[in-house]
Coordinates of C-alpha atoms and ligand atoms in Angstrom, one line a residue:
X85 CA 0.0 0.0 0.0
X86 CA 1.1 3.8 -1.2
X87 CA 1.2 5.5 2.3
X88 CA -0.7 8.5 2.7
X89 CA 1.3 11.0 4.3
X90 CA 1.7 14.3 4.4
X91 CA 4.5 15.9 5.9
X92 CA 4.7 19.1 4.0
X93 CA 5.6 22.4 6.0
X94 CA 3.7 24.8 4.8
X95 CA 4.6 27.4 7.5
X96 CA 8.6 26.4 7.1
X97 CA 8.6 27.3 3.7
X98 CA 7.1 30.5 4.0
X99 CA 9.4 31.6 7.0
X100 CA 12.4 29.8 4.4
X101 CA 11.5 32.2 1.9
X102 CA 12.4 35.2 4.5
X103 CA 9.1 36.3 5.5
X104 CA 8.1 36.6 9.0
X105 CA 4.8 35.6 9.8
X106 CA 3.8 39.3 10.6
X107 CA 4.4 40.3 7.3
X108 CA 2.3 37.3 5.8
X109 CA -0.5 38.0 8.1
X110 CA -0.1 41.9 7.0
X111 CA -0.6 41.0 3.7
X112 CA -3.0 39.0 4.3
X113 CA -5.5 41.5 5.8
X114 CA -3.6 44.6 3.8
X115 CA -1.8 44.0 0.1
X116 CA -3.9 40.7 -1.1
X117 CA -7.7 41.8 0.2
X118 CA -7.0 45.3 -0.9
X119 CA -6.4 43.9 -4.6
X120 CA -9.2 41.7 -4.5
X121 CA -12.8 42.6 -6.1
X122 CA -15.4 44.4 -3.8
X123 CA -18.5 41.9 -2.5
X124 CA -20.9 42.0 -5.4
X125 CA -18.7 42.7 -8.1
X126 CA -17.5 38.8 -9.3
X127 CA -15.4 39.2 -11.8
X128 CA -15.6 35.8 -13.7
X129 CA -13.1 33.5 -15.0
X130 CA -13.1 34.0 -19.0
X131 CA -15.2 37.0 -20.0
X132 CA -19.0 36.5 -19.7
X133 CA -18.5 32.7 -18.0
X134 CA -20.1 32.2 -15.0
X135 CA -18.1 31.5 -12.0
X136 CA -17.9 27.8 -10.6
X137 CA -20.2 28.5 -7.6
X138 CA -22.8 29.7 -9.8
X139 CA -22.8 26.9 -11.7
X140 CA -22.5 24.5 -8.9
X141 CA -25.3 26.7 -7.2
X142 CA -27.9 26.1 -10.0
X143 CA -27.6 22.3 -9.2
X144 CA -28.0 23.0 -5.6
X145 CA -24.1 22.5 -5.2
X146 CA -22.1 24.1 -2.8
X147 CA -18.7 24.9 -4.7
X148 CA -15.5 26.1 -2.1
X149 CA -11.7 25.9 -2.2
X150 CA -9.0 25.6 0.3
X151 CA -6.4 28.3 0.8
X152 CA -4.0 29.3 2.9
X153 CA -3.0 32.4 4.7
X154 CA 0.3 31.9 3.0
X155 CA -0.9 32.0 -0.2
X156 CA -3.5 34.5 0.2
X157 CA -1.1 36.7 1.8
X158 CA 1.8 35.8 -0.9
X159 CA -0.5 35.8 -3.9
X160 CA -2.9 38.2 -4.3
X161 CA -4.2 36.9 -7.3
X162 CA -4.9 33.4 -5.9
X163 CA -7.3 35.2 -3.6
X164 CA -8.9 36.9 -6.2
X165 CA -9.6 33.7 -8.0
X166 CA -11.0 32.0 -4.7
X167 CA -13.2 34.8 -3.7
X168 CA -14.5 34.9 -7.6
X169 CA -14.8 30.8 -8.2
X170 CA -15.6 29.8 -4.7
X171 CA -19.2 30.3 -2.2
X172 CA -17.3 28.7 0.4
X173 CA -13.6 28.9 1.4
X174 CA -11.6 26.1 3.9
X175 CA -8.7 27.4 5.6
X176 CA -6.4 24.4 4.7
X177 CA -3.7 24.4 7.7
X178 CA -4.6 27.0 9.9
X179 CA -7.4 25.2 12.2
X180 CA -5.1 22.2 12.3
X181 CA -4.5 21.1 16.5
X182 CA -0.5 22.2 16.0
X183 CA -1.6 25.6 14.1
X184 CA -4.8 26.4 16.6
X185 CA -3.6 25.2 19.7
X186 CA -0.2 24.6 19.5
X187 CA 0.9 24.7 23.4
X188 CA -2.0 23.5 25.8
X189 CA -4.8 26.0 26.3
X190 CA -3.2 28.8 24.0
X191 CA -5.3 29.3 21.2
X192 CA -3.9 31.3 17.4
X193 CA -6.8 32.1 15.8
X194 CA -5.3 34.9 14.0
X195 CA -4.4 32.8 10.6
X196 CA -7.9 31.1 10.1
X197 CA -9.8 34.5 11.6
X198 CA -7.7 36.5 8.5
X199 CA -9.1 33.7 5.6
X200 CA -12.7 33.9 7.8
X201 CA -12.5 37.4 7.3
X202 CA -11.8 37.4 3.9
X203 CA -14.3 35.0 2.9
X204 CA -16.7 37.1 5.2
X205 CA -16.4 40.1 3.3
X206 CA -16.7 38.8 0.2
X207 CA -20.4 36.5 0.9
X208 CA -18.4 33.7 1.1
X209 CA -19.0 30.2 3.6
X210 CA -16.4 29.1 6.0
X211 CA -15.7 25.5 6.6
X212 CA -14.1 23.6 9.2
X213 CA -11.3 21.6 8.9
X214 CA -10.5 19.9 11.6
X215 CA -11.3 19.9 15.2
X216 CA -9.4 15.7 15.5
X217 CA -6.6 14.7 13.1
X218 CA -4.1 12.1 13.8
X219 CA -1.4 14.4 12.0
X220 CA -0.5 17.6 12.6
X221 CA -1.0 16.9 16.3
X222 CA 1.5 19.0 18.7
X223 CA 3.4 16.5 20.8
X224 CA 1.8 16.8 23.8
X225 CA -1.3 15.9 22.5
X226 CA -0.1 12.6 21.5
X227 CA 1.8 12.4 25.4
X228 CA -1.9 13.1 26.9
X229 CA -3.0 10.5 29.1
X230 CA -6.6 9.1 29.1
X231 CA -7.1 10.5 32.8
X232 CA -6.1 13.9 30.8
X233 CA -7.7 13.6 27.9
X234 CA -11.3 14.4 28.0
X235 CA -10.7 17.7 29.2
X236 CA -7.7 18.4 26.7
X237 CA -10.3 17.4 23.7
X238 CA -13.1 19.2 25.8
X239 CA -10.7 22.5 26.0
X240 CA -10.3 22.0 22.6
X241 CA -13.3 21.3 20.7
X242 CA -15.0 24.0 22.8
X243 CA -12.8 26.3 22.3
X244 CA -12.4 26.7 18.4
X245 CA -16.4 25.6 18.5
X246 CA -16.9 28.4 20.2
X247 CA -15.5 31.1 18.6
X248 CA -16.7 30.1 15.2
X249 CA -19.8 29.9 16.6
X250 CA -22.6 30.5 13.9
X251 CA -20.3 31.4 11.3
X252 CA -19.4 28.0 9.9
X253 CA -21.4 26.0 7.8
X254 CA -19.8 22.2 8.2
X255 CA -16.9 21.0 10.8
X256 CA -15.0 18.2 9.8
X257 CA -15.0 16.9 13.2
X258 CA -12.8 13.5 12.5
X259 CA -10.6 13.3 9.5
X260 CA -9.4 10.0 8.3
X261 CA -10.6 8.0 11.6
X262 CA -10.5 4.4 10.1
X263 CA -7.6 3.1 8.8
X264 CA -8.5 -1.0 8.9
X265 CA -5.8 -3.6 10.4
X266 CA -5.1 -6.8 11.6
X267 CA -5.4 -5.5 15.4
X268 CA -9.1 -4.4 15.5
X269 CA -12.3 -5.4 13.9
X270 CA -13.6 -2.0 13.7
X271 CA -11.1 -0.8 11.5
X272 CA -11.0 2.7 13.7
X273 CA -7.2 4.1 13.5
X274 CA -5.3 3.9 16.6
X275 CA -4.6 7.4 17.0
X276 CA -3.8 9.1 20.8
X277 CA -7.5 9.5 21.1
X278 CA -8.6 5.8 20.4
X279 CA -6.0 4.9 22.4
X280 CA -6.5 6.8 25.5
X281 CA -10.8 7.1 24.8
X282 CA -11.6 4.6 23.3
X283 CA -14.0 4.1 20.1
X284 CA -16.2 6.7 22.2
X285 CA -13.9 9.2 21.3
X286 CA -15.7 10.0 18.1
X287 CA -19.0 10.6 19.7
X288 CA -17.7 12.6 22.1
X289 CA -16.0 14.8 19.9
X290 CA -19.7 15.2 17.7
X291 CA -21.3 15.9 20.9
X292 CA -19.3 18.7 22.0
X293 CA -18.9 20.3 18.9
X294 CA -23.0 20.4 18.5
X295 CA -23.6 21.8 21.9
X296 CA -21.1 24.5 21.4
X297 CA -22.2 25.2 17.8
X298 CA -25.5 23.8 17.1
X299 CA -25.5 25.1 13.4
X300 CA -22.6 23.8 11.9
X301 CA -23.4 20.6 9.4
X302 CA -20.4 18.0 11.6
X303 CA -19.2 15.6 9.1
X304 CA -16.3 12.8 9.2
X305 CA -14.0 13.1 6.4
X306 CA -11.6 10.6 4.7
X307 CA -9.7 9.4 1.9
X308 CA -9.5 6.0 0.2
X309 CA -13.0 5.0 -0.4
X310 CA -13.9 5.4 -4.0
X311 CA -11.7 2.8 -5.7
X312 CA -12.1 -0.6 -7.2
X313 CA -10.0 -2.3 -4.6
X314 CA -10.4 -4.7 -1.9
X315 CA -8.4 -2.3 0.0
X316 CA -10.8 0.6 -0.3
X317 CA -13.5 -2.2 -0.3
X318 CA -12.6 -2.7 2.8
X319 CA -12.3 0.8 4.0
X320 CA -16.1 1.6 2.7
X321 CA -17.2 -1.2 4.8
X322 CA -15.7 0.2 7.6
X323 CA -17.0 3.7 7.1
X324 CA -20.1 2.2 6.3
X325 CA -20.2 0.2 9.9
X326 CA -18.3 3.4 11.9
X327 CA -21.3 5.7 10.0
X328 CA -24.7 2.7 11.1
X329 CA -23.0 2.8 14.6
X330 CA -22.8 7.1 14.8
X331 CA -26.4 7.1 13.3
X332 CA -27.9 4.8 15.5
X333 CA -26.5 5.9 18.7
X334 CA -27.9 9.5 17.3
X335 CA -24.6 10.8 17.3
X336 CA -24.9 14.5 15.5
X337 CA -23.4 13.6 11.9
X338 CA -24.9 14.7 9.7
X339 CA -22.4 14.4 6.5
X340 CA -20.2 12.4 5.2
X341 CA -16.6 13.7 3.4
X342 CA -14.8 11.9 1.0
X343 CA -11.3 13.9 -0.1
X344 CA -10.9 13.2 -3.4
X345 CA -7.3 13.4 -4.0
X346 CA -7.4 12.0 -7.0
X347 CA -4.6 9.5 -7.5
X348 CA -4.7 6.6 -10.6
X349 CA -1.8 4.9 -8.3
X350 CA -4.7 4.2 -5.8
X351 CA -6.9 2.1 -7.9
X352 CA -9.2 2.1 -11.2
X353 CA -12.2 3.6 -10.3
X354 CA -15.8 1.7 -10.9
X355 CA -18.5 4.7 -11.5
X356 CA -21.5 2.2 -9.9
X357 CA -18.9 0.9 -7.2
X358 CA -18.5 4.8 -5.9
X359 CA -21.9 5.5 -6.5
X360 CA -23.4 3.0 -4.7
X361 CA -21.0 3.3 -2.0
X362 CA -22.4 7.3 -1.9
X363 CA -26.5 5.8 -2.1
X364 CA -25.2 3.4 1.0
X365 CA -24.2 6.7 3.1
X366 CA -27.3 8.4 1.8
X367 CA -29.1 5.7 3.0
X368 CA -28.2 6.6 6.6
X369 CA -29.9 9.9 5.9
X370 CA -26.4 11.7 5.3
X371 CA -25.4 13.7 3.1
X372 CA -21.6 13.7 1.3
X373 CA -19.7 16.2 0.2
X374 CA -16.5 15.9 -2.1
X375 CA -14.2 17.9 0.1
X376 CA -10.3 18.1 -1.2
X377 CA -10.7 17.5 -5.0
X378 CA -7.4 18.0 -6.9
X379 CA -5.5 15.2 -9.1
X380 CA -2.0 13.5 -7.7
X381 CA -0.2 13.9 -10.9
X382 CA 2.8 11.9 -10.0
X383 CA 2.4 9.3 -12.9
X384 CA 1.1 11.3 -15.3
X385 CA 2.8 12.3 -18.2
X386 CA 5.8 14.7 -17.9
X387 CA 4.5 16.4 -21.1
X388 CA 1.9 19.6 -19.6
X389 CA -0.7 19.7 -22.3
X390 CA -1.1 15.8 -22.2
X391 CA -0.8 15.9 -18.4
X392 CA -3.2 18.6 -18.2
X393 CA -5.5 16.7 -20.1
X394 CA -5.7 13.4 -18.3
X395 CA -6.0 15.3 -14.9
X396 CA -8.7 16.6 -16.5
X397 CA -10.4 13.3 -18.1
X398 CA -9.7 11.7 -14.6
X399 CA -11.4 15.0 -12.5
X400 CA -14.4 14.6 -14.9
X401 CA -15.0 11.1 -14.9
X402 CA -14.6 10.9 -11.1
X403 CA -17.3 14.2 -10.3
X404 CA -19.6 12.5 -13.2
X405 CA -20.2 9.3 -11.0
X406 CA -20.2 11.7 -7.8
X407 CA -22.1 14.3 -8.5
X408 CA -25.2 11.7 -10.2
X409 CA -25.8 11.0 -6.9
X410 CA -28.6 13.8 -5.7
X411 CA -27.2 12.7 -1.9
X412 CA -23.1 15.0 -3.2
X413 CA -24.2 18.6 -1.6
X414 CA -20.4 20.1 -1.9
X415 CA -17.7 20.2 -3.6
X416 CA -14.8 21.6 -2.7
X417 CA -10.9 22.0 -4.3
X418 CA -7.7 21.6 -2.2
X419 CA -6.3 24.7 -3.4
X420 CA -7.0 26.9 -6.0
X421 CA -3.2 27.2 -8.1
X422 CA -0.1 25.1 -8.9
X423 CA 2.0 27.8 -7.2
X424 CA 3.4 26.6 -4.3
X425 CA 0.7 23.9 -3.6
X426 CA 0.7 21.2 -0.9
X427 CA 1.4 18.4 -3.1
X428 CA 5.5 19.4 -4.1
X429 CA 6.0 19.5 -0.2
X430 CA 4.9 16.1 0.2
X431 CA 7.2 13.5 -1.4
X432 CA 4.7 10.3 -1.5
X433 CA 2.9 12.9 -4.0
X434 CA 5.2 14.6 -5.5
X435 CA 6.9 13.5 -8.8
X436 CA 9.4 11.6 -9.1
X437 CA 11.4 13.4 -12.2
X438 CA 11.4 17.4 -10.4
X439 CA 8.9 18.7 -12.7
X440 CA 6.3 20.5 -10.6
X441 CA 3.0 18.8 -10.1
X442 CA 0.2 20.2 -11.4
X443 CA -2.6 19.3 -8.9
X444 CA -5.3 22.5 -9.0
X445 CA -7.7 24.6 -11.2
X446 CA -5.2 27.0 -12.0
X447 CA -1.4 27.3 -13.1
X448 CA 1.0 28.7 -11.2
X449 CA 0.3 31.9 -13.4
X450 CA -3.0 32.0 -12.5
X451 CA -4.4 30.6 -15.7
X452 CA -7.1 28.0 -15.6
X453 CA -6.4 25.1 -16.7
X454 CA -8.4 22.2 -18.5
X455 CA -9.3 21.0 -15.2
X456 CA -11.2 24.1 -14.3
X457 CA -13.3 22.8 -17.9
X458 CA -13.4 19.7 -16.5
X459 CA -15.2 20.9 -13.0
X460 CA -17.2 23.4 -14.8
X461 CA -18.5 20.7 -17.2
X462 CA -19.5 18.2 -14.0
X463 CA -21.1 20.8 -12.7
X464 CA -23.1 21.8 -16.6
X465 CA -24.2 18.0 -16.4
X466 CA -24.9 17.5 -13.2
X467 CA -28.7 16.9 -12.1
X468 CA -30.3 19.5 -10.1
X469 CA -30.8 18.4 -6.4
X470 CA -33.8 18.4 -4.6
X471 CA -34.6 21.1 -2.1
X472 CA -33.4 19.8 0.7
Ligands
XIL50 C1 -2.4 19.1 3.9 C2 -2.1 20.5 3.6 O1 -2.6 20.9 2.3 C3 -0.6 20.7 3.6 O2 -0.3 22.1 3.4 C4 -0.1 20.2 5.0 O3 1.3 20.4 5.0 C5 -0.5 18.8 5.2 O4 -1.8 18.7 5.1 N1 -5.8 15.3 3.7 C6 -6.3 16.3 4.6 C7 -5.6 17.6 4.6 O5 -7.3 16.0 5.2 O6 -5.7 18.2 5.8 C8 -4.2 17.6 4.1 O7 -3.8 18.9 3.9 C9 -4.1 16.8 2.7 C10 -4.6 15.4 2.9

């Protein structure tokens, strides 16, 4: 199996190019909003084509992309294009445990409250992402012991719950919370949580994070459950059982996340075998959301028009299946451009021969790519969604 990791340090490279984080965050609220269009006035992406949301919005989509504060504050015009494509925008690092709370009981919200803000201004959404991850997890977390550890999750859940209360729409509450073994028959992740809590852990974390903000959508999210493999077979199943047992106990979930990193190394992909899985979660009266699309590109050919192309062809195919199924509510990129993306700081992802990867919307000159036509088309095909 391809691990999964993702070690890339987004904050390090910033500080590696020179710039203190003051100066990022003052560009953030001063240099990059001040270039970007007033609320109202969406520019669009060619002359006279609508803007991703609005197409996603006439099925009864929700379309949003992840950013940074880094890039928002070193890019101006990768701003522009998120505040013009996206109705919702995910601050990709910045609510992770080591970014929010990175010493116990000292909160940063300063990052994620700069992207909230942006979006804010602009009429945009703000998602969650993520109150429990086993990565990105200061060590003490990981060090906590289970006599310790309900209040450190309490503190924490709480906390961030709080003072986004009423302004988010969804909270991935648990990302990537199965991972199946040998070891248990649940196929939960051993993560410090498990481990000190127990499988309880999950609903405990739902539980908090609805009494502190009861109007947030809580979803789990995770990867690895589209493909034709017994692998991912066994991964739905697992979801599948994790999701009965939430639903049942009347835990608050009330959505289901799959990432989407799209990756050919991971699988062939079946339309019915994904689409079913997505009528199986629907079943449990859930919705799902597609909620880091953007295409590993490692394999693909080194030649950029014919990569371009079957990123593209893969995006397409892959959103056609999803988004058939009335139950697929949201879609949402991880990242908006090919400058300085996640994926060249993670080397399981990135490619093998140096050429950057290619994994977003845009290039890294802020030019949309075929992918962009791709997402655009899904969304032109897609069947409208009932009311909900
Ligand atoms: C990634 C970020 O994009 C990187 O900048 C960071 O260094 C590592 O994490 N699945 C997830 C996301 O749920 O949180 C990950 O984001 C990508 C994979």
């Amino acid at each position: 199996m391809i691990p999964h990791g993702r070690t890339a340090p987004h904050r390090r490279a910033v500080l590696a190019s020179g710039l203190a984080s003051g100066l990022v965050s003052g560009l953030v609220s001063g240099l990059a909003c001040a270039m970007l269009p007033a609320a109202g006035s969406r520019a669009q992406a060619e002359p006279g084509a609508p803007s991703l949301a609005a197409l996603a919005a006439k099925k009864g989509i929700l379309f949003g992309m992840a950013v940074t504060a880094e890039q928002v504050g070193l890019m101006p015009p990768l701003a522009a294009i998120a505040v013009r494509e996206a109705a919702l925008l995910v601050p990709g690092v910045e609510l992770k445990w080591s970014e929010v709370e990175p010493e116990p009981g000292r909160f940063a919200f300063a990052d994620a409250d700069r992207l909230a803000e942006l979006g804010r201004r602009h009429g945009l959404a703000l998602r969650g992402h993520t109150l429990l991850w086993h990565e990105a997890l200061p060590a003490w977390v990981a060090a906590t012991n289970r006599d310790a550890m309900p209040a450190v999750l309490r503190r924490h859940i709480r906390e961030i719950c709080r003072h986004y209360a009423g302004r988010v729409q969804s909270w991935d509450v648990v990302n990537e919370a199965i991972q199946p073994g040998p070891d248990r028959s649940d196929g939960l992740r051993r993560t410090p949580f498990l481990e000190t809590l127990g499988d309880s852990y999950i609903e405990r974390a739902f539980d908090l994070a609805a009494e502190t903000d009861p109007a947030a959508i809580l979803t789990l999210n995770e990867y690895d459950l589209e493909r034709d493999t017994p692998w991912q077979a066994q991964r739905r199943q697992a979801m599948l059982n994790l999701l009965n047992r939430l639903v049942r106990r009347k835990v608050p979930v009330r959505a289901l996340g799959i990432q989407g990193h799209l990756d050919a190394r991971r699988g062939p992909l079946d339309p019915e075998i994904f689409r079913r899985f997505i009528r199986d979660v629907a079943s449990l009266g859930l919705e799902v959301y597609i909620t880091e699309l953007d295409v590993i590109d490692r394999d693909l050919p080194a030649d950029i028009a014919r990569r371009d192309a079957e990123a593209a062809r893969a995006a397409q195919a892959y959103l056609t299946a999803a988004l058939a199924e009335p139950a697929v509510r949201m879609v949402v990129t991880w990242g908006v451009s090919d400058a300085r993306n996640w994926v060249d700081g993670n080397p399981d992802m990135r490619r093998t021969d140096g050429l950057p990867s290619r994994p977003h919307l845009y290039d890294d000159a802020f030019r949309p790519k075929p992918l962009r036509a791709a997402v655009a088309d899904a969304f032109r095909a897609a069947p409208v969604r009932p009311a909900p």
